[in-house]
Amino acid sequence: MTGQQKPAQRYGAGIWHFATYVDRYATDGYGPQRSLLEMIDLAGQVGDLSVVDINYPFPGGGVSFEEVEAALKRNNLSVIGITPEIYTQVFAKGSFTNPDPGVRRLANEMCNEAAKVVRRFGADYVKLWPGQDGWDYPFQVDYHDLWKLSMDGVGELASQNPDLKFVIEYKPREPRNHMSYDSVARTLLGIEKIGLPNIGILLDFGHALYGGESPADSAQLAIDYGRLFGMDVNDNLRGWDDDMIAGSIHPMELMEFFYVLRKNRWEGVWQLDQFPFREDCVGAAKSAISFLKHIDQALDRLDWDAMKDAQSRQDAVVATNLARAALFNLG
């Protein structure tokens, strides 16, 4: 396996990369509010982006489909996914796992509306990030019932929309202290239990780091089960989901992640999920994509046969030297 034959790589970003951020300290935000149309125009300034993931309902409201479509067209962008906002105040006690069946129904309706938007834009999937589904305290929930609700909620959506893909973006915690879909293994268990072909994983590199996983191993596991439908990259210090510029902290692990993707001929979009709170958002995207291109070139330089041989012997020294030589272009 040389990995030399590959199509032109496409890059994408969550549209929130170009939003204005707040946190629990700077509740007034880190800059002026931006409309969805302004975010799309900023995404267009990056140059290398071809697709974006858009929240639904549209951020800020008051914008029509026609206006969004016009903004996408003038920036040469298309939509890869729609992310329904099933993690806001009304879902504080959960979306699919909310104790109120009326709120669970609302989550289902919002996701079905997002499915209609996916069809309108010709996008690839509905992205499910049920960040409020889970628990915070011991004895707070019945774990059996909670997990069943988690699976039933996703399974119902997939059954209602067999023509579309649904991707679950797992994360260990935040906003809930324990999220239902908290790891690659648990998420795969749920997907396999549901048993429908149109449910997969969107693997966030930073979430895997944050959860103590090896992102490359997580990707391989999802691929082995035929469930890696999408991916995001960013970086963090492992103690939190910092959503920093991809490759800024863990370049070797990021290269290994893409090594696994190429080894398995996974040909999806390389997508950014970064939160440049204090940085220029366009500059942060350009920085990340520049490094992703460097990794792509490093994989071209990598001695794949030697790496395969080193891994067959579990020779960490040789494997590390090979990866370093390719990544840092060392003679």
Coordinates of C-alpha atoms in Angstrom, one line a residue:
M1 CA 0.0 0.0 0.0
T2 CA 1.7 3.2 -1.1
G3 CA -1.3 5.5 -0.9
Q4 CA -0.1 7.4 -4.0
Q5 CA -3.3 7.1 -6.0
K6 CA -5.9 9.5 -4.5
P7 CA -8.5 12.0 -5.7
A8 CA -8.1 15.7 -5.1
Q9 CA -8.7 16.4 -1.4
R10 CA -11.7 18.5 -0.4
Y11 CA -11.8 20.7 2.8
G12 CA -14.7 21.8 4.8
A13 CA -15.6 23.6 8.0
G14 CA -18.4 23.9 10.5
I15 CA -20.0 27.4 9.8
W16 CA -19.6 28.1 13.5
H17 CA -15.9 28.4 12.9
F18 CA -16.8 31.9 11.6
A19 CA -19.2 32.8 14.4
T20 CA -18.8 35.1 17.4
Y21 CA -18.1 33.2 20.6
V22 CA -19.2 33.6 24.2
D23 CA -18.2 31.7 27.3
R24 CA -19.2 31.8 30.9
Y25 CA -16.8 34.7 31.6
A26 CA -17.0 36.8 28.4
T27 CA -20.8 36.5 28.3
D28 CA -20.8 39.6 26.0
G29 CA -18.8 37.7 23.5
Y30 CA -15.4 38.0 21.8
G31 CA -16.5 40.3 19.0
P32 CA -19.6 41.7 17.2
Q33 CA -22.4 39.3 16.4
R34 CA -22.3 37.9 12.9
S35 CA -25.2 36.7 10.8
L36 CA -25.2 33.4 8.9
L37 CA -24.7 35.3 5.7
E38 CA -21.6 37.0 7.1
M39 CA -20.2 33.7 8.3
I40 CA -20.6 32.2 4.8
D41 CA -18.9 35.2 3.3
L42 CA -16.0 34.7 5.8
A43 CA -15.8 31.0 4.9
G44 CA -15.5 32.0 1.3
Q45 CA -12.4 34.1 2.1
V46 CA -10.5 31.0 3.1
G47 CA -10.1 29.9 -0.5
D48 CA -9.6 26.2 0.0
L49 CA -13.0 25.4 1.6
S50 CA -15.5 23.7 -0.7
V51 CA -18.2 22.7 1.9
V52 CA -19.7 23.9 5.2
D53 CA -21.8 22.3 7.9
I54 CA -24.7 24.6 8.9
N55 CA -26.7 24.7 12.1
Y56 CA -30.4 24.6 12.0
P57 CA -32.5 26.6 12.7
F58 CA -30.2 29.1 10.9
P59 CA -28.0 31.1 13.4
G60 CA -29.5 34.5 14.2
G61 CA -32.8 33.8 12.4
G62 CA -34.4 36.1 9.9
V63 CA -32.7 34.7 6.9
S64 CA -34.3 32.9 4.0
F65 CA -33.3 29.7 2.1
E66 CA -32.9 31.8 -1.0
E67 CA -30.5 34.2 0.8
V68 CA -28.4 31.3 2.1
E69 CA -28.3 29.7 -1.3
A70 CA -27.2 32.9 -2.9
A71 CA -24.4 33.4 -0.3
L72 CA -23.2 29.9 -0.8
K73 CA -23.2 30.3 -4.6
R74 CA -21.2 33.6 -4.5
N75 CA -18.6 31.9 -2.3
N76 CA -18.4 28.7 -4.3
L77 CA -19.5 26.6 -1.3
S78 CA -21.9 23.8 -0.9
V79 CA -23.4 22.2 2.2
I80 CA -22.1 18.9 3.5
G81 CA -24.3 18.5 6.6
I82 CA -27.0 20.2 8.7
T83 CA -26.7 20.2 12.5
P84 CA -30.0 20.5 14.3
E85 CA -29.6 22.5 17.5
I86 CA -30.9 19.8 19.9
Y87 CA -28.7 21.1 22.7
T88 CA -30.2 24.5 23.5
Q89 CA -32.1 25.7 26.6
V90 CA -35.3 23.8 25.8
F91 CA -33.3 20.6 25.8
A92 CA -31.5 21.3 29.1
K93 CA -32.5 17.9 30.4
G94 CA -31.8 16.1 27.1
S95 CA -33.2 15.8 23.6
F96 CA -33.6 12.1 22.9
T97 CA -33.3 11.3 26.6
N98 CA -35.4 14.1 28.0
P99 CA -37.8 12.9 30.8
D100 CA -40.6 14.8 29.1
P101 CA -42.0 12.9 26.0
G102 CA -43.1 16.2 24.6
V103 CA -39.6 17.5 24.5
R104 CA -38.4 14.2 23.0
R105 CA -41.0 14.7 20.3
L106 CA -39.8 18.3 19.7
A107 CA -36.2 16.9 19.2
N108 CA -37.5 14.4 16.7
E109 CA -39.5 17.1 14.8
M110 CA -36.4 19.5 14.7
C111 CA -34.2 16.7 13.3
N112 CA -36.8 15.8 10.7
E113 CA -36.9 19.5 9.7
A114 CA -33.1 19.4 9.4
A115 CA -33.5 16.3 7.2
K116 CA -35.7 18.4 4.8
V117 CA -33.0 21.0 4.7
V118 CA -30.4 18.4 3.9
R119 CA -32.5 17.3 0.9
R120 CA -33.0 20.9 -0.2
F121 CA -29.2 21.6 -0.2
G122 CA -28.2 18.2 -1.5
A123 CA -26.1 17.7 1.5
D124 CA -24.6 14.4 2.7
Y125 CA -26.0 14.0 6.2
V126 CA -27.9 15.2 9.3
K127 CA -25.3 15.5 12.1
L128 CA -26.5 14.6 15.5
W129 CA -24.7 16.1 18.5
P130 CA -27.0 15.4 21.5
G131 CA -24.8 17.3 23.9
Q132 CA -27.5 17.5 26.6
D133 CA -28.3 13.7 26.6
G134 CA -26.7 12.1 29.6
W135 CA -26.4 12.7 33.3
D136 CA -24.5 14.7 35.9
Y137 CA -24.9 13.0 39.3
P138 CA -24.8 9.5 40.7
F139 CA -28.4 8.1 41.0
Q140 CA -29.7 10.8 38.7
V141 CA -30.9 8.4 36.0
D142 CA -31.8 4.8 35.2
Y143 CA -28.9 3.9 32.9
H144 CA -30.8 1.2 31.1
D145 CA -33.7 3.5 30.3
L146 CA -31.4 6.4 29.4
W147 CA -29.4 4.3 26.9
K148 CA -32.6 2.9 25.4
L149 CA -34.0 6.4 24.8
S150 CA -30.7 7.4 23.3
M151 CA -30.8 4.5 20.8
D152 CA -34.6 4.8 20.2
G153 CA -34.3 8.5 19.3
V154 CA -31.6 8.0 16.7
G155 CA -33.2 4.8 15.4
E156 CA -36.6 6.5 14.9
L157 CA -35.0 9.3 12.8
A158 CA -33.1 6.9 10.7
S159 CA -36.2 4.8 10.1
Q160 CA -38.2 7.9 9.2
N161 CA -35.6 9.0 6.7
P162 CA -34.1 5.9 5.1
D163 CA -32.8 7.9 2.1
L164 CA -30.5 10.0 4.3
K165 CA -27.4 9.5 6.5
F166 CA -27.4 10.3 10.1
V167 CA -24.0 10.8 11.8
I168 CA -23.5 10.8 15.6
E169 CA -20.7 13.1 16.9
Y170 CA -19.7 11.5 20.2
K171 CA -18.0 13.4 23.0
P172 CA -17.0 12.4 26.6
R173 CA -18.7 15.4 28.3
E174 CA -19.9 19.0 28.0
P175 CA -22.5 20.2 28.4
R176 CA -23.5 17.1 30.4
N177 CA -20.9 15.7 32.8
H178 CA -21.5 12.3 31.2
M179 CA -22.8 12.2 27.6
S180 CA -24.7 9.2 26.4
Y181 CA -22.6 8.9 23.2
D182 CA -19.3 9.4 25.0
S183 CA -16.8 7.3 23.1
V184 CA -16.2 5.5 19.8
A185 CA -16.8 2.1 21.4
R186 CA -20.1 3.1 23.1
T187 CA -21.4 4.9 20.0
L188 CA -20.6 1.8 17.8
L189 CA -22.4 -0.4 20.3
G190 CA -25.5 1.8 20.1
I191 CA -25.3 1.9 16.3
E192 CA -24.9 -1.8 15.9
K193 CA -27.8 -2.4 18.4
I194 CA -30.0 -0.1 16.4
G195 CA -29.0 -2.1 13.3
L196 CA -29.8 0.4 10.5
P197 CA -27.4 1.0 7.6
N198 CA -27.8 4.8 7.4
I199 CA -26.4 5.6 10.9
G200 CA -22.7 6.3 11.3
I201 CA -20.1 8.2 13.2
L202 CA -18.7 11.7 12.7
L203 CA -15.3 11.3 14.4
D204 CA -14.1 14.5 16.0
F205 CA -10.3 14.3 16.4
G206 CA -10.3 16.5 19.5
H207 CA -13.2 14.6 21.1
A208 CA -11.1 11.4 20.7
L209 CA -8.1 13.1 22.3
Y210 CA -10.2 14.5 25.1
G211 CA -11.7 11.1 25.8
G212 CA -8.3 9.5 26.2
E213 CA -8.5 7.7 22.8
S214 CA -6.0 7.4 20.1
P215 CA -7.8 9.2 17.2
A216 CA -6.2 6.8 14.7
D217 CA -7.4 3.8 16.6
S218 CA -10.9 5.2 16.9
A219 CA -10.9 5.9 13.1
Q220 CA -9.8 2.3 12.4
L221 CA -12.5 0.9 14.7
A222 CA -15.2 2.9 13.0
I223 CA -13.9 2.0 9.6
D224 CA -13.8 -1.7 10.5
Y225 CA -17.5 -1.6 11.3
G226 CA -18.3 0.4 8.2
R227 CA -19.5 3.4 10.2
L228 CA -17.1 6.2 9.6
F229 CA -19.3 8.6 7.7
G230 CA -17.5 11.9 8.5
M231 CA -14.7 13.5 10.4
D232 CA -13.6 16.8 12.0
V233 CA -10.1 17.9 13.0
N234 CA -8.9 20.4 15.5
D235 CA -6.6 20.1 18.5
N236 CA -6.6 20.4 22.3
L237 CA -4.5 19.9 25.4
R238 CA -6.5 16.7 26.2
G239 CA -8.0 18.2 29.4
W240 CA -10.8 19.9 27.6
D241 CA -12.4 20.3 24.1
D242 CA -10.3 23.4 23.3
D243 CA -11.0 23.2 19.5
M244 CA -7.6 24.8 18.7
I245 CA -6.0 25.0 15.2
A246 CA -5.4 21.5 13.9
G247 CA -1.9 20.2 14.3
S248 CA -0.9 22.9 16.7
I249 CA -0.4 20.5 19.7
H250 CA -0.5 16.9 18.4
P251 CA 1.0 16.9 14.9
M252 CA 2.2 13.3 15.0
E253 CA -1.1 11.9 16.2
L254 CA -2.9 14.0 13.5
M255 CA -0.6 12.5 10.9
E256 CA -1.3 9.0 12.2
F257 CA -5.0 9.7 12.0
F258 CA -4.7 10.6 8.3
Y259 CA -2.4 7.7 7.7
V260 CA -5.2 5.4 8.9
L261 CA -7.7 7.1 6.7
R262 CA -5.5 6.8 3.6
K263 CA -4.5 3.3 4.4
N264 CA -8.2 2.3 4.3
R265 CA -8.9 4.5 1.2
W266 CA -11.3 6.6 3.2
E267 CA -12.0 9.5 0.8
G268 CA -14.3 11.9 2.7
V269 CA -14.0 15.6 3.3
W270 CA -11.3 16.8 5.7
Q271 CA -13.3 19.2 7.9
L272 CA -12.4 21.8 10.5
D273 CA -14.2 22.1 13.8
Q274 CA -12.3 24.9 15.4
F275 CA -13.3 27.7 17.7
P276 CA -10.9 30.6 17.2
F277 CA -12.2 32.7 20.2
R278 CA -9.4 35.3 20.1
E279 CA -7.9 34.5 16.7
D280 CA -8.8 35.7 13.2
C281 CA -11.2 33.1 12.0
V282 CA -10.1 33.2 8.4
G283 CA -6.5 33.1 9.4
A284 CA -7.1 30.1 11.7
A285 CA -8.8 28.2 8.9
K286 CA -6.0 28.9 6.5
S287 CA -3.4 27.9 9.1
A288 CA -5.1 24.5 9.7
I289 CA -5.6 23.7 6.0
S290 CA -2.0 24.6 5.2
F291 CA -0.9 22.0 7.8
L292 CA -3.4 19.5 6.5
K293 CA -1.9 19.9 3.0
H294 CA 1.5 19.4 4.6
I295 CA 0.4 16.1 6.2
D296 CA -1.1 15.0 2.8
Q297 CA 2.3 15.6 1.3
A298 CA 4.1 13.8 4.2
L299 CA 1.9 10.8 3.5
D300 CA 3.2 10.9 -0.1
R301 CA 6.7 10.9 1.2
L302 CA 6.2 8.2 3.7
D303 CA 7.9 4.9 3.1
W304 CA 4.7 2.8 3.4
D305 CA 6.4 -0.6 3.0
A306 CA 9.0 0.2 5.7
M307 CA 6.2 1.4 7.9
K308 CA 4.2 -1.8 7.4
D309 CA 7.3 -3.8 8.2
A310 CA 8.1 -1.8 11.4
Q311 CA 4.5 -2.2 12.6
S312 CA 4.5 -5.9 11.9
R313 CA 7.4 -6.0 14.4
Q314 CA 5.9 -3.4 16.7
D315 CA 9.2 -1.5 16.4
A316 CA 8.3 1.9 17.9
V317 CA 11.7 3.4 17.2
V318 CA 11.7 2.7 13.4
A319 CA 8.1 3.6 13.0
T320 CA 8.6 6.9 14.8
N321 CA 11.7 7.7 12.7
L322 CA 9.8 7.0 9.5
A323 CA 6.9 9.2 10.5
R324 CA 9.2 12.0 11.6
A325 CA 11.2 11.8 8.4
A326 CA 8.0 12.2 6.4
L327 CA 6.3 14.8 8.5
F328 CA 9.3 17.0 9.0
N329 CA 10.8 16.3 5.6
L330 CA 14.1 15.0 7.1
G331 CA 16.4 14.0 4.3

